[in-house]
Amino acid sequence: MSSPTFAVHNPATGEVIGEAQRHDEHDVARAIDRAAAAFSTWRHTPAVTRAAALRRIAALLEANAESLAATMTAESGKPLRESRAEVRYTSNYFSWFAGEAERMYGEQIPAPKPEQQLHVISQPVGVCALITPWNFPLAMAGRKLAAALAAGCTAVCKPAEATPLSMLDLAAICAEAGVPPGVVEVVTGPPAPIGEALLAPGNAVAKLSFTGSTAVGIALATAAAASLKRVSLELGGNAPFLVFADADLDEAVAGFMAAKFRNAGQTCVAANRLLLSADIYDAFMQRLVAKVAALRVGNGAEVGTDIGPLISPQAVARVASYVRETLAAGATLRLGQLPADAAARFFAPMIVEGVAPGTPLWQREIFGPVVAVTRFRSDAEALAMANDTDSGLCAYAYTTSAARQRALASSLDVGMLGVNEPAISNPHAPFGGIKQSGYGREGSRHGLADYTYLKYIATTIKATP
Ligand code: ADP
C-alpha cells in the first residue's frame, strides 16, 4: 500500500523539509466535484466581489512575503532574493486580474433587423485543471489562478512533486482572503494518475492550463482532446540572445546575465543560445567571462548566493551530459568545470564557445547555468540561427538600430521578444509561445480571455402592449 504522504526535500542539502498528501484518482474526483459545486456560485458572484477577493490575496502575499520566500527557497533552491521577487511578481498578477475581472466587457453588435438586439458576453469556462512546474512554484500557480478566479472559474491545482509547499501556502492565503471553499482545490502526489483523473472524459473539468515540458504538454493535450477539454500550454523554450555590433555592450552583457542566470538558468525564457556578431565577439566575451566568473554558487538561503542548486542531482547529470556531447562535437570550454561526481547538487556556471547547430546545447533547453555561444557574420545569418529551433517561446536582441529592431520584430518566430530588454514577463503583457512552446497566453486581457468563452445572444424585442 502506498504511503498517504510524500516527503519534500531541500535541493541544496537533500534534507526533508516537509510533506504533502499523496492523492489518488478518487481524491482528484472528489476535488473536481467540490470545484464544480463551487463553480455554480462563484460564476455568478459579482465581478467586484471576485476582484475584492483577488486584491486581498495580493495583499496577503505581500504581508507574508518573508515566510513564503523562505519556503520557496527551501523547496526549490533558488536564492532568497529571487524568491522574494517571485512573491511580489505573483501578487502583481492578482492585483492586475482584479482589475481585469471588473473589465470583463461584452459587445453590442448592430443587428440586421430593427427589432433585433445582438450582444456578446464572456462567460467563465468552468472548472480548470492547473498543472504547474517546480521552477517558479508560486508564480506559475498564481499566474493561472489569478486569471481563472477573475474570470469566474474554479480550479483544481496540481503543483510539481518537488515543490508542493508553495502551492499549499497560496491555497491557504486564498482561503484566508475569503475565497469560498471549493473554488481553489489542490491535489498533490504522483503526476500520471492525477493527470489522468483530471482529464478523464465526462468529468467536470472544462479546461487544462499546463506549464512544463513539451513532451508532457503534448501527452496532456492528447488526453484532453478525447473529450475536447480546452487547453493552454506554456512549454519549453530555446531563446536566442542576439547581440549586434551596434549594441551598447555593457547593457547587453548585463541583460544577458539577467536573462541567463535567474534560477540558475532553470527558466523557460532563459537565454539558451548566445549569438554574437563577430565584430564585437571578443569585447563582449571579455566582459562576460569576468561577470560569470564572479557569480557565487551556494545554498539559496545564504546571503550573497547568485546560483543555487539545480532541482535535483539528475538535473545536474542531464546538463553535464549536454555539455559533454557538445564538447565532443567540437565546441570549446571557456570557463567552468563539470561536476566531479554523479551525486552533485550544484553546477558551477560555465561558458562553452563554438556551439554548433544540431548539438545538445543548441537544440535542447539547457535548464542550467551554461552559456552556449556562437558567432554570426550577417543579419541574415543571425536570423536563420535564431529561428533554427522547434521552440518559439521568446528571443532577446540588443541593437541600437531602429531598422534592425523593426526587422527582428517581424521576422523572429517567437511569442515574445525583448529588444534591449531582458525582463519581459509582467502581468500587463501576454506571455506565451508558438511552435512547440505551446499555445495560449497568460497575463493581460488575453490571459483572461483564455478562461472564458464567448456567448452570443440574439434577442427579438417583444414589447408587452
Ligand atoms: P519539468 O521538466 O519542468 O519537471 P514536467 O513537464 O515533467 O516538467 O512537469 C511539469 C508539471 O507536470 C509537474 O507538475 C509534473 O508533476 C506534471 N506532470 C508530469 N507528468 C505528468 C502527467 N503524466 N500527468 C499530469 N501531470 C504531469
Short mmCIF file of C-alpha atoms and ligand atoms in Angstrom, two decimals:
data_model
loop_
_atom_site.label_atom_id
_atom_site.label_comp_id
_atom_site.label_asym_id
_atom_site.label_seq_id
_atom_site.Cartn_x
_atom_site.Cartn_y
_atom_site.Cartn_z
CA MET A 1 0.00 0.00 0.00
CA SER A 2 1.34 3.44 -0.81
CA SER A 3 2.09 5.94 1.90
CA PRO A 4 -0.54 8.69 2.37
CA THR A 5 2.14 11.39 2.24
CA PHE A 6 5.42 12.02 0.46
CA ALA A 7 8.48 13.93 1.57
CA VAL A 8 9.61 17.28 0.17
CA HIS A 9 13.37 17.83 0.06
CA ASN A 10 15.66 20.85 0.08
CA PRO A 11 17.61 20.53 -3.19
CA ALA A 12 20.62 22.33 -1.63
CA THR A 13 21.07 19.79 1.15
CA GLY A 14 18.83 16.82 0.45
CA GLU A 15 17.19 17.16 3.86
CA VAL A 16 13.46 16.63 4.29
CA ILE A 17 11.69 19.95 4.87
CA GLY A 18 8.06 18.92 4.77
CA GLU A 19 5.50 16.59 3.33
CA ALA A 20 2.41 16.64 1.15
CA GLN A 21 -0.56 14.34 0.64
CA ARG A 22 -0.24 11.51 -1.83
CA HIS A 23 -3.61 11.95 -3.52
CA ASP A 24 -5.03 9.25 -5.77
CA GLU A 25 -7.66 9.33 -8.52
CA HIS A 26 -10.52 9.16 -6.00
CA ASP A 27 -9.19 12.21 -4.17
CA VAL A 28 -8.90 14.00 -7.52
CA ALA A 29 -12.51 13.10 -8.43
CA ARG A 30 -13.71 14.50 -5.09
CA ALA A 31 -11.68 17.68 -5.59
CA ILE A 32 -13.27 18.12 -9.04
CA ASP A 33 -16.74 17.62 -7.52
CA ARG A 34 -16.06 20.29 -4.90
CA ALA A 35 -14.74 22.67 -7.56
CA ALA A 36 -17.80 22.00 -9.74
CA ALA A 37 -20.17 22.67 -6.84
CA ALA A 38 -18.32 25.90 -6.01
CA PHE A 39 -18.44 26.98 -9.66
CA SER A 40 -22.24 27.20 -9.57
CA THR A 41 -21.91 30.05 -7.05
CA TRP A 42 -18.56 31.64 -7.96
CA ARG A 43 -19.57 32.14 -11.61
CA HIS A 44 -22.49 34.30 -10.50
CA THR A 45 -20.55 36.18 -7.82
CA PRO A 46 -20.37 39.83 -8.95
CA ALA A 47 -17.10 40.76 -10.61
CA VAL A 48 -16.44 43.44 -7.99
CA THR A 49 -16.69 40.82 -5.25
CA ARG A 50 -14.29 38.48 -7.05
CA ALA A 51 -11.98 41.44 -7.64
CA ALA A 52 -12.03 42.34 -3.96
CA ALA A 53 -11.02 38.76 -3.07
CA LEU A 54 -8.15 38.90 -5.56
CA ARG A 55 -6.95 42.18 -4.05
CA ARG A 56 -7.00 40.62 -0.58
CA ILE A 57 -4.93 37.69 -1.91
CA ALA A 58 -2.43 40.18 -3.39
CA ALA A 59 -2.17 41.99 -0.06
CA LEU A 60 -1.75 38.75 1.92
CA LEU A 61 1.01 37.62 -0.43
CA GLU A 62 2.87 40.87 0.28
CA ALA A 63 2.22 40.64 4.01
CA ASN A 64 3.56 37.07 4.16
CA ALA A 65 6.39 37.60 1.68
CA GLU A 66 9.22 36.59 4.01
CA SER A 67 7.79 33.22 5.07
CA LEU A 68 6.56 32.44 1.53
CA ALA A 69 10.03 33.23 0.16
CA ALA A 70 11.74 31.08 2.79
CA THR A 71 9.53 28.10 1.92
CA MET A 72 10.08 28.62 -1.78
CA THR A 73 13.85 28.77 -1.42
CA ALA A 74 13.83 25.70 0.81
CA GLU A 75 11.88 23.58 -1.68
CA SER A 76 13.20 24.94 -4.99
CA GLY A 77 16.75 26.03 -4.11
CA LYS A 78 16.55 29.49 -5.70
CA PRO A 79 18.28 32.42 -4.00
CA LEU A 80 16.14 34.12 -1.38
CA ARG A 81 16.15 37.45 -3.21
CA GLU A 82 14.67 35.70 -6.28
CA SER A 83 12.01 34.08 -4.09
CA ARG A 84 11.10 37.48 -2.65
CA ALA A 85 10.83 38.89 -6.17
CA GLU A 86 8.63 35.94 -7.14
CA VAL A 87 6.21 36.65 -4.30
CA ARG A 88 5.93 40.26 -5.49
CA TYR A 89 5.51 39.14 -9.10
CA THR A 90 2.74 36.72 -8.08
CA SER A 91 0.99 39.38 -6.04
CA ASN A 92 1.08 41.68 -9.08
CA TYR A 93 -0.90 39.11 -11.09
CA PHE A 94 -3.67 39.04 -8.50
CA SER A 95 -3.81 42.86 -8.47
CA TRP A 96 -3.83 43.03 -12.26
CA PHE A 97 -6.53 40.39 -12.70
CA ALA A 98 -8.66 42.03 -10.02
CA GLY A 99 -8.86 44.97 -12.43
CA GLU A 100 -9.44 42.71 -15.42
CA ALA A 101 -12.35 40.96 -13.61
CA GLU A 102 -14.05 44.35 -13.38
CA ARG A 103 -13.46 44.98 -17.09
CA MET A 104 -14.89 41.76 -18.50
CA TYR A 105 -16.89 43.74 -21.00
CA GLY A 106 -19.24 42.38 -23.64
CA GLU A 107 -20.17 43.73 -27.06
CA GLN A 108 -23.24 45.09 -28.70
CA ILE A 109 -23.40 44.31 -32.45
CA PRO A 110 -25.54 46.33 -34.89
CA ALA A 111 -28.41 43.98 -35.77
CA PRO A 112 -29.64 43.33 -39.33
CA LYS A 113 -33.30 43.76 -38.29
CA PRO A 114 -34.78 46.74 -36.44
CA GLU A 115 -36.46 44.67 -33.72
CA GLN A 116 -33.32 42.63 -33.02
CA GLN A 117 -30.56 43.01 -30.46
CA LEU A 118 -27.29 41.10 -30.84
CA HIS A 119 -24.88 41.02 -28.00
CA VAL A 120 -21.89 39.01 -26.84
CA ILE A 121 -20.89 38.23 -23.27
CA SER A 122 -17.82 36.50 -21.79
CA GLN A 123 -18.59 33.50 -19.63
CA PRO A 124 -16.22 31.52 -17.38
CA VAL A 125 -15.36 28.13 -18.91
CA GLY A 126 -15.88 26.21 -15.66
CA VAL A 127 -13.59 24.02 -13.55
CA CYS A 128 -9.96 24.40 -14.63
CA ALA A 129 -7.12 21.94 -14.04
CA LEU A 130 -3.93 23.93 -13.42
CA ILE A 131 -0.72 21.88 -13.62
CA THR A 132 2.47 23.74 -12.76
CA PRO A 133 6.23 23.08 -12.62
CA TRP A 134 8.85 23.41 -9.86
CA ASN A 135 10.94 26.26 -11.28
CA PHE A 136 8.50 29.01 -10.22
CA PRO A 137 6.43 27.21 -7.59
CA LEU A 138 4.37 30.25 -6.62
CA ALA A 139 4.36 32.37 -9.77
CA MET A 140 3.23 29.68 -12.22
CA ALA A 141 0.35 28.72 -9.93
CA GLY A 142 -0.59 32.33 -9.18
CA ARG A 143 -0.42 33.44 -12.79
CA LYS A 144 -3.01 30.82 -13.78
CA LEU A 145 -5.14 31.02 -10.67
CA ALA A 146 -5.47 34.82 -10.70
CA ALA A 147 -6.85 34.75 -14.26
CA ALA A 148 -9.11 31.75 -13.58
CA LEU A 149 -10.65 33.28 -10.45
CA ALA A 150 -11.05 36.67 -12.13
CA ALA A 151 -12.99 35.06 -14.97
CA GLY A 152 -15.30 33.27 -12.51
CA CYS A 153 -13.76 29.81 -12.93
CA THR A 154 -12.86 27.45 -10.12
CA ALA A 155 -9.65 25.43 -10.11
CA VAL A 156 -8.05 22.13 -9.19
CA CYS A 157 -4.33 22.88 -8.93
CA LYS A 158 -1.58 20.29 -9.21
CA PRO A 159 1.88 21.54 -8.24
CA ALA A 160 5.08 19.69 -9.10
CA GLU A 161 6.10 16.86 -6.73
CA ALA A 162 9.35 18.67 -5.88
CA THR A 163 7.64 21.91 -4.81
CA PRO A 164 4.09 21.42 -3.48
CA LEU A 165 4.53 23.60 -0.37
CA SER A 166 4.35 26.99 -2.09
CA MET A 167 1.08 25.99 -3.81
CA LEU A 168 -0.33 24.85 -0.47
CA ASP A 169 0.69 28.22 1.03
CA LEU A 170 -1.09 30.01 -1.81
CA ALA A 171 -4.26 27.97 -1.32
CA ALA A 172 -4.21 28.80 2.40
CA ILE A 173 -3.89 32.50 1.53
CA CYS A 174 -6.86 32.25 -0.85
CA ALA A 175 -8.94 30.77 1.98
CA GLU A 176 -7.77 33.49 4.37
CA ALA A 177 -8.76 36.09 1.77
CA GLY A 178 -12.32 34.76 1.87
CA VAL A 179 -12.35 32.74 -1.35
CA PRO A 180 -15.17 30.23 -0.75
CA PRO A 181 -14.39 26.53 -0.16
CA GLY A 182 -14.08 24.51 -3.37
CA VAL A 183 -13.06 27.48 -5.53
CA VAL A 184 -9.37 26.60 -5.10
CA GLU A 185 -8.62 22.89 -4.69
CA VAL A 186 -5.11 21.44 -4.55
CA VAL A 187 -4.13 17.86 -5.33
CA THR A 188 -0.58 16.62 -4.77
CA GLY A 189 1.15 13.35 -5.49
CA PRO A 190 2.19 11.15 -8.39
CA PRO A 191 1.61 13.09 -11.63
CA ALA A 192 0.45 10.45 -14.11
CA PRO A 193 -2.63 9.12 -12.24
CA ILE A 194 -3.56 12.64 -11.14
CA GLY A 195 -3.24 13.90 -14.71
CA GLU A 196 -5.38 11.03 -15.97
CA ALA A 197 -8.09 11.71 -13.40
CA LEU A 198 -8.06 15.46 -14.14
CA LEU A 199 -8.55 14.85 -17.85
CA ALA A 200 -10.93 11.87 -17.68
CA PRO A 201 -13.67 12.27 -20.30
CA GLY A 202 -17.02 13.03 -18.71
CA ASN A 203 -15.70 14.80 -15.62
CA ALA A 204 -16.47 18.46 -14.88
CA VAL A 205 -13.04 19.79 -15.88
CA ALA A 206 -13.57 22.19 -18.80
CA LYS A 207 -10.01 23.39 -19.32
CA LEU A 208 -6.41 22.44 -18.71
CA SER A 209 -3.71 25.04 -18.29
CA PHE A 210 -0.28 23.45 -18.15
CA THR A 211 3.23 24.81 -17.74
CA GLY A 212 6.03 22.29 -18.09
CA SER A 213 7.95 20.21 -20.59
CA THR A 214 6.92 19.88 -24.22
CA ALA A 215 6.71 16.07 -24.01
CA VAL A 216 4.29 16.12 -21.07
CA GLY A 217 2.34 19.00 -22.62
CA ILE A 218 1.77 17.04 -25.81
CA ALA A 219 0.67 13.97 -23.83
CA LEU A 220 -1.77 16.02 -21.76
CA ALA A 221 -3.17 17.86 -24.81
CA THR A 222 -3.70 14.49 -26.46
CA ALA A 223 -5.59 13.20 -23.41
CA ALA A 224 -7.64 16.40 -23.20
CA ALA A 225 -8.61 16.06 -26.86
CA ALA A 226 -10.59 12.87 -26.11
CA SER A 227 -13.35 14.98 -24.58
CA LEU A 228 -12.43 18.34 -26.18
CA LYS A 229 -11.37 19.99 -22.96
CA ARG A 230 -9.83 23.34 -23.74
CA VAL A 231 -6.06 23.52 -23.40
CA SER A 232 -3.43 26.21 -22.82
CA LEU A 233 0.21 25.11 -22.89
CA GLU A 234 3.27 27.01 -21.81
CA LEU A 235 6.11 24.66 -22.72
CA GLY A 236 9.85 24.65 -23.17
CA GLY A 237 11.84 27.41 -24.81
CA ASN A 238 15.16 27.76 -26.60
CA ALA A 239 15.64 31.51 -26.57
CA PRO A 240 18.33 33.04 -28.77
CA PHE A 241 20.04 36.12 -27.33
CA LEU A 242 21.36 38.20 -30.23
CA VAL A 243 23.94 40.94 -29.79
CA PHE A 244 24.63 43.11 -32.85
CA ALA A 245 27.71 45.24 -33.46
CA ASP A 246 25.81 48.46 -32.74
CA ALA A 247 24.60 47.34 -29.28
CA ASP A 248 25.52 49.02 -26.04
CA LEU A 249 27.82 46.21 -24.86
CA ASP A 250 27.66 46.92 -21.14
CA GLU A 251 23.87 46.88 -21.25
CA ALA A 252 23.88 43.78 -23.43
CA VAL A 253 26.14 41.89 -21.01
CA ALA A 254 24.04 42.97 -18.03
CA GLY A 255 20.87 41.97 -19.90
CA PHE A 256 22.33 38.60 -20.79
CA MET A 257 23.34 37.89 -17.19
CA ALA A 258 19.76 38.62 -16.11
CA ALA A 259 18.17 36.57 -18.90
CA LYS A 260 20.53 33.61 -18.44
CA PHE A 261 21.20 33.11 -14.75
CA ARG A 262 17.90 33.66 -12.97
CA ASN A 263 17.09 30.49 -11.03
CA ALA A 264 20.44 29.00 -12.14
CA GLY A 265 19.21 29.03 -15.74
CA GLN A 266 16.16 26.92 -14.91
CA THR A 267 13.57 29.08 -16.64
CA CYS A 268 11.70 28.56 -19.89
CA VAL A 269 12.59 32.10 -21.01
CA ALA A 270 16.30 31.67 -20.18
CA ALA A 271 18.72 32.81 -22.87
CA ASN A 272 19.62 29.38 -24.25
CA ARG A 273 21.92 30.38 -27.10
CA LEU A 274 24.10 33.48 -27.10
CA LEU A 275 24.57 34.64 -30.71
CA LEU A 276 27.22 37.35 -31.05
CA SER A 277 28.19 39.48 -34.01
CA ALA A 278 31.78 38.60 -34.97
CA ASP A 279 32.58 42.33 -34.84
CA ILE A 280 32.04 42.58 -31.07
CA TYR A 281 32.69 38.95 -30.14
CA ASP A 282 35.95 39.42 -28.25
CA ALA A 283 34.86 42.61 -26.49
CA PHE A 284 31.59 41.03 -25.34
CA MET A 285 33.22 37.78 -24.22
CA GLN A 286 35.86 39.57 -22.19
CA ARG A 287 33.18 41.40 -20.19
CA LEU A 288 31.03 38.29 -19.93
CA VAL A 289 33.76 35.98 -18.63
CA ALA A 290 34.55 38.43 -15.81
CA LYS A 291 30.90 38.62 -14.77
CA VAL A 292 30.24 34.88 -14.93
CA ALA A 293 33.42 34.06 -13.02
CA ALA A 294 32.22 36.35 -10.21
CA LEU A 295 28.91 34.52 -9.66
CA ARG A 296 28.64 32.90 -6.24
CA VAL A 297 27.30 29.36 -6.07
CA GLY A 298 25.73 28.16 -2.84
CA ASN A 299 22.67 27.48 -0.75
CA GLY A 300 19.94 29.89 -1.84
CA ALA A 301 19.14 30.68 1.79
CA GLU A 302 22.59 32.25 2.30
CA VAL A 303 23.05 35.95 1.67
CA GLY A 304 25.15 36.65 -1.41
CA THR A 305 24.25 33.47 -3.31
CA ASP A 306 23.71 34.07 -7.03
CA ILE A 307 23.37 30.47 -8.18
CA GLY A 308 21.57 27.89 -6.03
CA PRO A 309 21.49 24.13 -6.58
CA LEU A 310 19.76 22.62 -9.59
CA ILE A 311 16.45 21.00 -8.72
CA SER A 312 17.99 17.51 -8.40
CA PRO A 313 21.22 15.55 -8.96
CA GLN A 314 19.50 14.08 -12.05
CA ALA A 315 19.17 17.60 -13.44
CA VAL A 316 22.88 18.20 -12.83
CA ALA A 317 23.71 14.97 -14.65
CA ARG A 318 21.45 15.90 -17.58
CA VAL A 319 23.05 19.33 -18.06
CA ALA A 320 26.53 17.77 -17.75
CA SER A 321 25.66 15.26 -20.47
CA TYR A 322 24.57 18.11 -22.83
CA VAL A 323 27.92 19.82 -22.21
CA ARG A 324 29.95 16.63 -22.71
CA GLU A 325 28.24 15.80 -26.01
CA THR A 326 28.60 19.36 -27.29
CA LEU A 327 32.30 19.47 -26.39
CA ALA A 328 32.78 16.10 -28.10
CA ALA A 329 31.26 17.64 -31.24
CA GLY A 330 34.00 20.30 -31.35
CA ALA A 331 32.91 23.11 -29.02
CA THR A 332 35.41 24.53 -26.52
CA LEU A 333 35.18 25.14 -22.80
CA ARG A 334 35.98 28.78 -21.99
CA LEU A 335 35.05 28.80 -18.30
CA GLY A 336 33.95 26.31 -15.66
CA GLN A 337 34.30 22.71 -14.76
CA LEU A 338 31.95 19.74 -14.95
CA PRO A 339 30.69 18.49 -11.56
CA ALA A 340 33.04 15.90 -10.10
CA ASP A 341 30.55 13.22 -9.07
CA ALA A 342 27.14 11.90 -10.03
CA ALA A 343 25.54 12.97 -6.75
CA ALA A 344 26.39 16.67 -7.23
CA ARG A 345 23.57 19.09 -6.44
CA PHE A 346 25.31 22.22 -7.72
CA PHE A 347 26.50 23.13 -11.18
CA ALA A 348 29.03 25.96 -11.36
CA PRO A 349 28.41 28.47 -14.18
CA MET A 350 30.09 27.50 -17.41
CA ILE A 351 30.78 29.07 -20.81
CA VAL A 352 31.05 26.91 -23.93
CA GLU A 353 32.14 28.53 -27.21
CA GLY A 354 31.72 27.40 -30.78
CA VAL A 355 28.41 25.66 -30.13
CA ALA A 356 27.27 24.28 -33.48
CA PRO A 357 23.73 23.73 -34.79
CA GLY A 358 22.47 20.25 -34.00
CA THR A 359 24.46 19.82 -30.77
CA PRO A 360 22.54 19.40 -27.48
CA LEU A 361 23.46 22.85 -26.13
CA TRP A 362 21.98 24.34 -29.32
CA GLN A 363 18.95 22.12 -29.71
CA ARG A 364 17.84 21.32 -26.18
CA GLU A 365 16.51 23.53 -23.45
CA ILE A 366 19.60 23.60 -21.20
CA PHE A 367 17.84 24.46 -17.91
CA GLY A 368 21.15 25.09 -16.18
CA PRO A 369 23.84 27.79 -15.81
CA VAL A 370 25.64 27.01 -19.04
CA VAL A 371 26.29 29.76 -21.59
CA ALA A 372 26.32 28.35 -25.14
CA VAL A 373 27.97 30.84 -27.53
CA THR A 374 28.19 31.10 -31.31
CA ARG A 375 29.17 33.97 -33.61
CA PHE A 376 27.35 35.29 -36.67
CA ARG A 377 28.62 37.41 -39.58
CA SER A 378 25.47 38.94 -41.07
CA ASP A 379 21.93 39.82 -40.08
CA ALA A 380 20.59 37.09 -42.34
CA GLU A 381 22.79 34.50 -40.65
CA ALA A 382 21.78 35.77 -37.19
CA LEU A 383 18.09 35.47 -38.03
CA ALA A 384 18.47 31.99 -39.54
CA MET A 385 20.38 30.81 -36.47
CA ALA A 386 17.84 32.34 -34.09
CA ASN A 387 14.92 30.63 -35.82
CA ASP A 388 16.72 27.28 -36.11
CA THR A 389 14.70 25.61 -33.34
CA ASP A 390 11.40 23.81 -32.79
CA SER A 391 10.71 26.15 -29.89
CA GLY A 392 9.16 29.58 -30.24
CA LEU A 393 8.74 31.00 -26.78
CA CYS A 394 10.93 34.08 -26.74
CA ALA A 395 14.03 35.81 -28.05
CA TYR A 396 16.22 38.71 -26.98
CA ALA A 397 18.07 41.16 -29.19
CA TYR A 398 20.41 44.03 -28.41
CA THR A 399 20.80 46.64 -31.12
CA THR A 400 20.56 50.42 -31.32
CA SER A 401 19.46 50.33 -34.97
CA ALA A 402 15.77 51.13 -35.40
CA ALA A 403 15.74 49.30 -38.75
CA ARG A 404 17.11 46.14 -37.11
CA GLN A 405 14.64 46.42 -34.24
CA ARG A 406 11.77 46.53 -36.76
CA ALA A 407 13.16 43.70 -38.90
CA LEU A 408 13.67 41.44 -35.88
CA ALA A 409 10.22 42.20 -34.50
CA SER A 410 8.63 40.97 -37.69
CA SER A 411 10.94 38.04 -38.52
CA LEU A 412 11.77 36.21 -35.28
CA ASP A 413 9.44 33.21 -34.86
CA VAL A 414 8.54 33.66 -31.21
CA GLY A 415 5.64 34.65 -28.99
CA MET A 416 7.71 37.20 -27.06
CA LEU A 417 10.68 39.39 -27.94
CA GLY A 418 12.82 41.53 -25.65
CA VAL A 419 14.62 44.30 -27.57
CA ASN A 420 17.33 45.81 -25.36
CA GLU A 421 15.23 44.32 -22.54
CA PRO A 422 15.87 41.11 -20.59
CA ALA A 423 12.85 41.22 -18.23
CA ILE A 424 9.90 40.58 -20.49
CA SER A 425 7.40 38.97 -18.16
CA ASN A 426 4.80 41.05 -16.33
CA PRO A 427 1.04 40.87 -15.74
CA HIS A 428 0.25 43.59 -18.29
CA ALA A 429 1.58 41.60 -21.25
CA PRO A 430 0.59 38.30 -22.91
CA PHE A 431 3.12 35.60 -22.01
CA GLY A 432 3.25 32.56 -24.28
CA GLY A 433 4.82 30.91 -27.27
CA ILE A 434 4.38 29.40 -30.70
CA LYS A 435 5.65 26.19 -32.35
CA GLN A 436 6.50 23.54 -29.74
CA SER A 437 6.47 26.13 -26.97
CA GLY A 438 2.69 25.77 -26.90
CA TYR A 439 -0.37 27.98 -27.28
CA GLY A 440 -2.49 30.24 -25.12
CA ARG A 441 -1.40 33.36 -23.25
CA GLU A 442 -1.03 34.30 -19.58
CA GLY A 443 -1.30 37.87 -18.34
CA SER A 444 -3.03 40.86 -19.99
CA ARG A 445 -6.62 40.81 -21.24
CA HIS A 446 -5.66 37.89 -23.47
CA GLY A 447 -4.84 35.88 -20.35
CA LEU A 448 -8.32 36.48 -19.02
CA ALA A 449 -9.87 35.53 -22.37
CA ASP A 450 -8.18 32.11 -22.12
CA TYR A 451 -10.52 31.30 -19.18
CA THR A 452 -13.71 32.46 -20.87
CA TYR A 453 -15.85 31.57 -23.83
CA LEU A 454 -17.96 33.95 -25.87
CA LYS A 455 -21.71 33.59 -25.69
CA TYR A 456 -23.65 35.39 -28.40
CA ILE A 457 -27.28 36.26 -27.71
CA ALA A 458 -29.78 37.26 -30.40
CA THR A 459 -32.90 38.84 -28.96
CA THR A 460 -36.02 39.80 -30.86
CA ILE A 461 -37.53 42.53 -28.77
CA LYS A 462 -41.11 41.68 -27.76
CA ALA A 463 -42.73 44.68 -26.19
CA THR A 464 -45.67 43.91 -23.97
CA PRO A 465 -48.63 46.04 -25.05
P1 ADP B 1 9.74 19.58 -15.68
O1 ADP B 1 10.72 19.08 -16.68
O2 ADP B 1 9.73 21.05 -15.50
O3 ADP B 1 9.72 18.81 -14.39
P2 ADP B 1 7.30 18.30 -16.36
O4 ADP B 1 6.56 18.52 -17.62
O5 ADP B 1 7.84 16.95 -16.08
O6 ADP B 1 8.40 19.41 -16.40
O7 ADP B 1 6.44 18.72 -15.10
C1 ADP B 1 5.60 19.85 -15.07
C2 ADP B 1 4.36 19.51 -14.28
O8 ADP B 1 3.67 18.46 -14.94
C3 ADP B 1 4.63 18.97 -12.86
O9 ADP B 1 3.58 19.40 -12.00
C4 ADP B 1 4.56 17.49 -13.06
O10 ADP B 1 4.22 16.79 -11.88
C5 ADP B 1 3.43 17.41 -14.05
N1 ADP B 1 3.38 16.16 -14.81
C6 ADP B 1 4.40 15.43 -15.30
N2 ADP B 1 3.92 14.32 -15.93
C7 ADP B 1 2.57 14.38 -15.86
C8 ADP B 1 1.48 13.55 -16.28
N3 ADP B 1 1.70 12.44 -16.96
N4 ADP B 1 0.23 13.94 -15.99
C9 ADP B 1 -0.01 15.07 -15.31
N5 ADP B 1 0.95 15.89 -14.87
C10 ADP B 1 2.22 15.56 -15.12
#
